[in-house]
């Protein structure tokens, strides 16, 4: 498991732009074959994407109830190239993607391989799904699988090893990310009255959005989440911004982003319409505003008393001796695609969100092995329970 995890970390599948995907897919398929599994590709293409995107699916078992193990093989860009040289230091495996989530992929593959090898799937099935582009909304990854009917709606559960730090994430927020382009009219600074200043229009729009941001932040979710400040609904203005071409030219173009993260209680369509109305109305003379949607994802919730949530909590207790907290993930999860297909889905992984995406990203090897046992026990418990319910 550790050897495979290290080999995955060595491949710099940075996204954006989606580098070295084919090489990583080949490695995953070789490992699946070595573990006695047959994999198939689902290939998706788009005019906007750089080449094809390939998801890998493998299934083990002899019919009966189906449990999904789901993960992504892309990683966020590294701070330095040395992060793709995995390091074993004490009880840690360090490297880009170790926590999010190449160690999780290795854990899933070897857990399913062990279940099959021990002939423990006589009355049920476990399917592995490994996808690209999770870090950029997954339009040609999990979203494409959901649209194409590849997620079997009768499945009894899905587990994904996101870096949850020992917490079970049973719910996640919605996300709406927009890029706003403000267009004006360029002019020499000496004749600036003949221009239309896109930067001024952008800052005025940003001020209106900031007033909405204060109202949004006053809303708090009823779901448990840590830290407590994370319970607030989110509107981030200006994560990216740019304007103008030179100091002595009236800027004819300004661009900025808006990232809206909605708590599960908020109505997505209502909030989207409210945001777009604010952006597209009350413009200055000579100014035009357009909006591009970068990301759109609905909230997802698997109930606390769902068989999947209960089975996972029991397995965590049995393996670790600890009671796992069950909380709302502060970010967006691909569980949403499964929940949208009628499949209960939760996240629980060996990594920690505090180290994920950072320069010293790591996973504890002890936690990795614990998660393998927890995933195996949860799948078997869930399959057994479905036969008696």
Coordinates of C-alpha atoms in Angstrom, one line a residue:
X1 CA 0.0 0.0 0.0
X2 CA 2.8 2.4 0.9
X3 CA 4.8 1.6 -2.1
X4 CA 1.8 2.2 -4.4
X5 CA 1.0 5.5 -2.6
X6 CA 4.5 6.7 -3.0
X7 CA 4.4 5.8 -6.7
X8 CA 1.2 7.8 -7.1
X9 CA 2.8 10.8 -5.4
X10 CA 5.7 10.8 -7.8
X11 CA 3.4 11.5 -10.7
X12 CA 2.7 15.2 -10.8
X13 CA -1.0 15.2 -11.7
X14 CA -1.3 18.9 -11.1
X15 CA -4.7 20.4 -11.8
X16 CA -4.8 22.9 -13.3
X17 CA -3.8 22.1 -16.0
X18 CA -4.4 18.3 -15.7
X19 CA -0.9 17.1 -16.2
X20 CA 0.4 13.5 -16.5
X21 CA -3.1 12.0 -16.2
X22 CA -2.6 9.1 -18.6
X23 CA 0.6 8.1 -16.8
X24 CA -1.3 8.0 -13.5
X25 CA -4.2 6.0 -15.0
X26 CA -1.8 3.5 -16.4
X27 CA -0.2 3.0 -12.9
X28 CA -3.6 2.6 -11.2
X29 CA -4.7 0.0 -13.8
X30 CA -1.5 -1.9 -13.4
X31 CA -1.9 -2.0 -9.6
X32 CA -5.5 -3.1 -9.9
X33 CA -4.4 -5.9 -12.2
X34 CA -1.7 -6.9 -9.7
X35 CA -4.4 -7.1 -7.1
X36 CA -6.5 -9.4 -9.3
X37 CA -9.0 -6.8 -10.5
X38 CA -10.0 -5.8 -14.0
X39 CA -10.5 -2.1 -14.7
X40 CA -12.3 -0.2 -17.4
X41 CA -11.9 3.4 -18.6
X42 CA -14.6 6.0 -19.0
X43 CA -13.2 8.6 -21.4
X44 CA -14.7 12.1 -21.5
X45 CA -13.7 14.9 -23.9
X46 CA -14.5 18.6 -24.2
X47 CA -13.4 21.3 -26.6
X48 CA -12.4 23.4 -23.5
X49 CA -10.3 20.6 -21.9
X50 CA -6.7 19.7 -22.8
X51 CA -7.2 16.2 -24.2
X52 CA -9.3 13.4 -22.9
X53 CA -10.1 12.9 -19.2
X54 CA -10.2 9.3 -18.0
X55 CA -12.0 7.8 -15.0
X56 CA -11.2 4.3 -13.9
X57 CA -13.8 1.9 -12.6
X58 CA -13.3 -1.6 -11.2
X59 CA -15.8 -3.9 -9.4
X60 CA -15.3 -6.9 -7.2
X61 CA -17.9 -9.4 -5.8
X62 CA -20.4 -12.0 -6.7
X63 CA -23.6 -9.9 -7.2
X64 CA -25.8 -8.4 -4.5
X65 CA -25.7 -5.0 -2.8
X66 CA -23.1 -2.5 -4.1
X67 CA -20.8 -0.2 -2.1
X68 CA -18.7 2.4 -3.8
X69 CA -15.2 3.5 -2.8
X70 CA -14.5 6.8 -4.6
X71 CA -11.5 9.0 -5.0
X72 CA -9.7 11.4 -7.3
X73 CA -6.1 11.2 -8.7
X74 CA -5.6 14.9 -9.5
X75 CA -3.8 17.2 -7.0
X76 CA -3.5 21.0 -6.6
X77 CA -0.3 22.6 -8.0
X78 CA 2.8 22.2 -5.9
X79 CA 4.6 25.0 -4.1
X80 CA 7.9 23.4 -5.3
X81 CA 8.9 20.4 -7.5
X82 CA 10.5 18.5 -4.6
X83 CA 7.0 17.8 -3.3
X84 CA 6.7 15.1 -5.9
X85 CA 9.5 13.1 -4.3
X86 CA 7.7 11.2 -1.5
X87 CA 9.5 11.1 1.8
X88 CA 9.1 8.5 4.5
X89 CA 9.9 10.2 7.8
X90 CA 9.1 8.4 11.0
X91 CA 5.4 7.5 10.8
X92 CA 4.6 9.9 8.0
X93 CA 4.5 9.7 4.2
X94 CA 5.1 13.3 3.0
X95 CA 4.4 14.6 -0.5
X96 CA 2.0 16.6 -2.7
X97 CA -1.3 14.7 -2.7
X98 CA -0.4 12.4 0.2
X99 CA -3.4 13.7 2.2
X100 CA -5.6 14.8 -0.7
X101 CA -5.8 12.0 -1.7
X102 CA -3.2 9.6 -3.2
X103 CA -2.7 7.7 0.0
X104 CA -6.5 7.3 0.1
X105 CA -6.5 5.9 -3.4
X106 CA -3.8 3.3 -2.5
X107 CA -5.8 2.4 0.6
X108 CA -9.0 1.9 -1.3
X109 CA -7.3 -0.3 -4.0
X110 CA -5.6 -2.6 -1.5
X111 CA -8.6 -2.8 0.8
X112 CA -10.8 -4.0 -2.0
X113 CA -8.0 -6.3 -3.2
X114 CA -7.8 -7.8 0.4
X115 CA -11.5 -8.3 0.6
X116 CA -11.6 -10.1 -2.7
X117 CA -8.5 -12.2 -1.9
X118 CA -10.0 -13.4 1.3
X119 CA -13.3 -14.2 -0.5
X120 CA -15.3 -11.9 1.7
X121 CA -17.5 -10.6 -1.0
X122 CA -19.7 -13.6 -1.7
X123 CA -22.9 -11.7 -1.0
X124 CA -22.1 -8.2 -2.1
X125 CA -20.0 -6.0 -4.3
X126 CA -17.5 -3.1 -3.9
X127 CA -16.8 -0.8 -6.8
X128 CA -13.7 1.4 -7.1
X129 CA -14.2 4.7 -8.9
X130 CA -11.1 7.0 -9.5
X131 CA -11.6 10.2 -11.3
X132 CA -9.8 13.3 -12.6
X133 CA -10.5 17.0 -12.1
X134 CA -12.0 17.0 -8.6
X135 CA -9.9 20.0 -7.7
X136 CA -11.6 22.0 -10.6
X137 CA -15.2 20.9 -10.1
X138 CA -15.0 17.5 -11.9
X139 CA -17.0 18.4 -14.9
X140 CA -15.2 15.7 -17.0
X141 CA -14.8 13.4 -14.0
X142 CA -17.5 12.5 -11.5
X143 CA -20.1 14.9 -13.0
X144 CA -19.7 13.2 -16.4
X145 CA -20.1 9.8 -14.7
X146 CA -23.3 10.9 -13.1
X147 CA -24.6 12.4 -16.3
X148 CA -23.7 9.2 -18.2
X149 CA -25.5 6.9 -15.8
X150 CA -22.3 5.2 -14.6
X151 CA -23.3 5.6 -10.9
X152 CA -25.7 2.8 -10.1
X153 CA -28.7 4.3 -8.2
X154 CA -29.4 1.2 -6.3
X155 CA -26.0 1.2 -4.5
X156 CA -26.2 1.2 -0.7
X157 CA -23.4 3.6 0.0
X158 CA -20.3 5.5 -1.0
X159 CA -17.1 6.2 1.0
X160 CA -14.5 8.7 -0.2
X161 CA -11.2 9.3 1.7
X162 CA -11.1 13.1 1.7
X163 CA -8.7 14.5 4.4
X164 CA -11.3 14.7 7.1
X165 CA -8.9 14.3 10.1
X166 CA -10.8 11.5 11.8
X167 CA -14.2 13.3 11.4
X168 CA -17.0 11.8 9.3
X169 CA -18.3 14.4 6.9
X170 CA -21.9 13.5 6.2
X171 CA -22.9 16.8 4.6
X172 CA -21.3 19.5 2.5
X173 CA -22.0 23.0 1.3
X174 CA -23.1 24.1 -2.1
X175 CA -20.7 26.2 -4.3
X176 CA -21.3 28.8 -6.9
X177 CA -18.1 30.4 -8.3
X178 CA -18.4 33.2 -10.9
X179 CA -16.0 35.3 -12.9
X180 CA -17.3 38.8 -13.6
X181 CA -15.9 40.8 -16.5
X182 CA -16.6 44.6 -16.5
X183 CA -16.0 46.3 -19.9
X184 CA -15.6 50.1 -20.3
X185 CA -14.0 52.3 -22.9
X186 CA -10.2 53.1 -23.0
X187 CA -8.9 56.7 -23.3
X188 CA -5.7 58.6 -22.7
X189 CA -5.5 59.9 -19.2
X190 CA -5.5 63.5 -20.5
X191 CA -8.8 62.8 -22.2
X192 CA -10.2 60.6 -19.4
X193 CA -13.7 62.1 -19.6
X194 CA -14.1 60.4 -22.9
X195 CA -13.5 57.0 -21.4
X196 CA -15.5 54.7 -19.2
X197 CA -13.5 53.4 -16.3
X198 CA -14.0 49.6 -15.8
X199 CA -12.0 49.6 -12.6
X200 CA -14.3 52.3 -11.0
X201 CA -17.3 50.3 -12.1
X202 CA -15.8 47.1 -10.7
X203 CA -15.0 48.7 -7.3
X204 CA -18.6 50.0 -7.1
X205 CA -19.9 46.6 -7.8
X206 CA -17.6 45.1 -5.3
X207 CA -18.9 47.5 -2.6
X208 CA -22.4 46.4 -3.3
X209 CA -21.3 42.8 -3.0
X210 CA -19.5 43.5 0.2
X211 CA -22.8 44.7 1.8
X212 CA -24.4 41.4 0.7
X213 CA -21.4 39.5 2.1
X214 CA -22.1 40.9 5.5
X215 CA -25.8 39.8 5.3
X216 CA -24.7 36.3 4.1
X217 CA -22.2 35.9 6.9
X218 CA -24.9 36.5 9.5
X219 CA -26.5 33.1 8.5
X220 CA -25.4 30.1 10.4
X221 CA -25.9 26.4 9.6
X222 CA -27.7 24.1 12.0
X223 CA -25.2 21.3 11.1
X224 CA -22.2 20.6 13.4
X225 CA -19.0 22.0 12.0
X226 CA -15.6 23.0 13.4
X227 CA -14.4 25.6 14.1
X228 CA -17.6 27.2 15.1
X229 CA -16.8 30.2 12.9
X230 CA -17.1 27.9 9.9
X231 CA -20.9 27.7 10.5
X232 CA -21.3 31.1 8.8
X233 CA -22.5 31.1 5.2
X234 CA -19.8 32.5 2.8
X235 CA -19.4 35.0 0.0
X236 CA -15.8 35.8 -1.0
X237 CA -15.3 38.7 -3.4
X238 CA -12.1 39.2 -5.3
X239 CA -10.3 35.9 -4.9
X240 CA -8.9 36.8 -8.3
X241 CA -8.9 40.3 -9.7
X242 CA -7.2 42.3 -12.5
X243 CA -7.7 45.6 -14.4
X244 CA -6.2 47.9 -16.9
X245 CA -3.1 47.9 -19.1
X246 CA -1.1 50.9 -18.1
X247 CA -1.1 53.8 -15.5
X248 CA -2.0 56.5 -18.0
X249 CA -4.9 54.7 -19.8
X250 CA -8.5 54.6 -18.6
X251 CA -9.0 50.9 -18.0
X252 CA -11.4 49.4 -20.4
X253 CA -11.6 46.0 -18.7
X254 CA -11.6 44.7 -15.2
X255 CA -12.2 41.1 -14.0
X256 CA -12.8 39.6 -10.6
X257 CA -14.2 36.4 -9.1
X258 CA -17.0 35.7 -6.6
X259 CA -17.0 32.4 -4.6
X260 CA -20.4 31.8 -2.9
X261 CA -20.5 28.8 -0.5
X262 CA -24.0 28.0 0.7
X263 CA -25.0 26.1 3.8
X264 CA -27.4 23.2 3.1
X265 CA -30.4 25.1 4.5
X266 CA -30.1 27.8 1.8
X267 CA -32.0 27.5 -1.5
X268 CA -29.4 27.4 -4.3
X269 CA -31.6 28.9 -7.0
X270 CA -32.9 31.7 -4.9
X271 CA -29.3 32.7 -3.8
X272 CA -28.0 32.4 -7.4
X273 CA -30.8 34.6 -8.8
X274 CA -30.2 37.2 -6.0
X275 CA -26.4 37.3 -6.7
X276 CA -26.9 37.7 -10.5
X277 CA -29.5 40.4 -10.1
X278 CA -27.1 42.4 -8.0
X279 CA -24.2 42.0 -10.4
X280 CA -26.1 42.8 -13.6
X281 CA -28.2 45.8 -12.6
X282 CA -27.3 49.5 -11.8
X283 CA -24.4 49.8 -14.2
X284 CA -22.7 53.1 -14.9
X285 CA -23.0 54.7 -18.4
X286 CA -20.7 53.1 -21.0
X287 CA -20.2 50.0 -18.8
X288 CA -21.1 46.4 -19.7
X289 CA -21.0 43.5 -17.3
X290 CA -20.9 39.8 -18.2
X291 CA -20.7 36.7 -15.9
X292 CA -19.1 33.3 -16.5
X293 CA -19.9 30.4 -14.2
X294 CA -16.7 28.6 -13.2
X295 CA -18.2 26.1 -10.8
X296 CA -21.7 25.1 -9.7
X297 CA -22.3 22.3 -7.1
X298 CA -25.3 21.6 -4.9
X299 CA -25.2 20.8 -1.2
X300 CA -25.4 17.2 -0.1
X301 CA -26.6 15.5 3.1
X302 CA -26.6 11.9 4.2
X303 CA -28.7 11.7 7.5
X304 CA -27.0 10.9 10.8
X305 CA -29.2 7.8 11.2
X306 CA -28.6 6.5 7.7
X307 CA -27.3 2.9 7.6
X308 CA -24.1 4.1 6.0
X309 CA -23.4 6.7 8.7
X310 CA -24.1 4.3 11.5
X311 CA -22.0 1.5 10.0
X312 CA -19.0 3.8 9.5
X313 CA -19.3 5.1 13.1
X314 CA -19.4 1.5 14.4
X315 CA -16.4 0.6 12.3
X316 CA -14.4 3.6 13.5
X317 CA -15.2 2.7 17.1
X318 CA -14.3 -1.0 16.6
X319 CA -10.9 -0.3 14.9
X320 CA -9.7 2.8 16.8
X321 CA -11.6 2.7 20.1
X322 CA -12.7 6.3 19.5
X323 CA -16.1 7.7 18.7
X324 CA -16.0 9.7 15.5
X325 CA -17.6 13.1 15.3
X326 CA -20.1 13.5 12.4
X327 CA -20.0 17.0 10.9
X328 CA -20.6 19.2 7.9
X329 CA -17.6 19.5 5.6
X330 CA -16.6 23.2 5.4
X331 CA -16.0 22.8 1.6
X332 CA -17.5 21.1 -1.4
X333 CA -17.5 17.3 -1.7
X334 CA -18.1 14.9 -4.6
X335 CA -20.5 13.1 -2.4
X336 CA -23.0 15.4 -4.0
X337 CA -23.0 13.5 -7.3
X338 CA -23.8 10.2 -5.5
X339 CA -26.5 11.7 -3.2
X340 CA -28.0 13.3 -6.4
X341 CA -28.2 9.7 -7.8
X342 CA -29.9 8.5 -4.7
X343 CA -26.8 6.9 -3.1
X344 CA -26.0 7.7 0.5
X345 CA -22.4 9.1 0.6
X346 CA -19.9 10.3 3.3
X347 CA -16.3 11.3 3.4
X348 CA -13.7 9.9 5.9
X349 CA -10.0 9.7 5.2
X350 CA -6.6 9.2 6.7
X351 CA -5.3 12.7 5.9
X352 CA -5.9 16.0 7.7
X353 CA -7.4 19.1 6.0
X354 CA -4.8 21.3 7.9
X355 CA -1.9 19.7 5.9
X356 CA -3.7 19.1 2.6
X357 CA -2.6 21.5 -0.2
X358 CA 0.3 22.7 1.9
X359 CA 4.0 22.5 1.4
X360 CA 4.5 19.7 3.9
X361 CA 1.4 17.6 3.0
X362 CA 1.5 14.2 4.8
X363 CA -0.4 11.2 6.0
X364 CA 0.3 9.2 9.1
X365 CA 0.9 5.6 8.0
X366 CA -0.8 4.3 11.2
X367 CA -4.0 6.3 10.2
X368 CA -3.7 4.9 6.6
X369 CA -3.7 1.3 7.9
X370 CA -6.6 2.1 10.3
X371 CA -8.6 3.5 7.4
X372 CA -8.1 0.4 5.4
X373 CA -9.6 -1.7 8.2
X374 CA -12.4 0.8 8.7
X375 CA -13.3 0.8 5.0
X376 CA -13.3 -2.9 4.7
X377 CA -15.3 -3.4 7.9
X378 CA -17.8 -0.7 6.9
X379 CA -18.4 -2.3 3.5
X380 CA -18.9 -5.8 4.9
X381 CA -21.2 -4.5 7.7
X382 CA -23.3 -2.5 5.3
X383 CA -23.7 -5.4 2.9
X384 CA -24.6 -7.8 5.7
X385 CA -27.1 -5.3 7.1
X386 CA -28.8 -4.8 3.7
X387 CA -29.5 -8.6 3.6
X388 CA -31.2 -8.6 7.0
X389 CA -33.2 -5.3 6.6

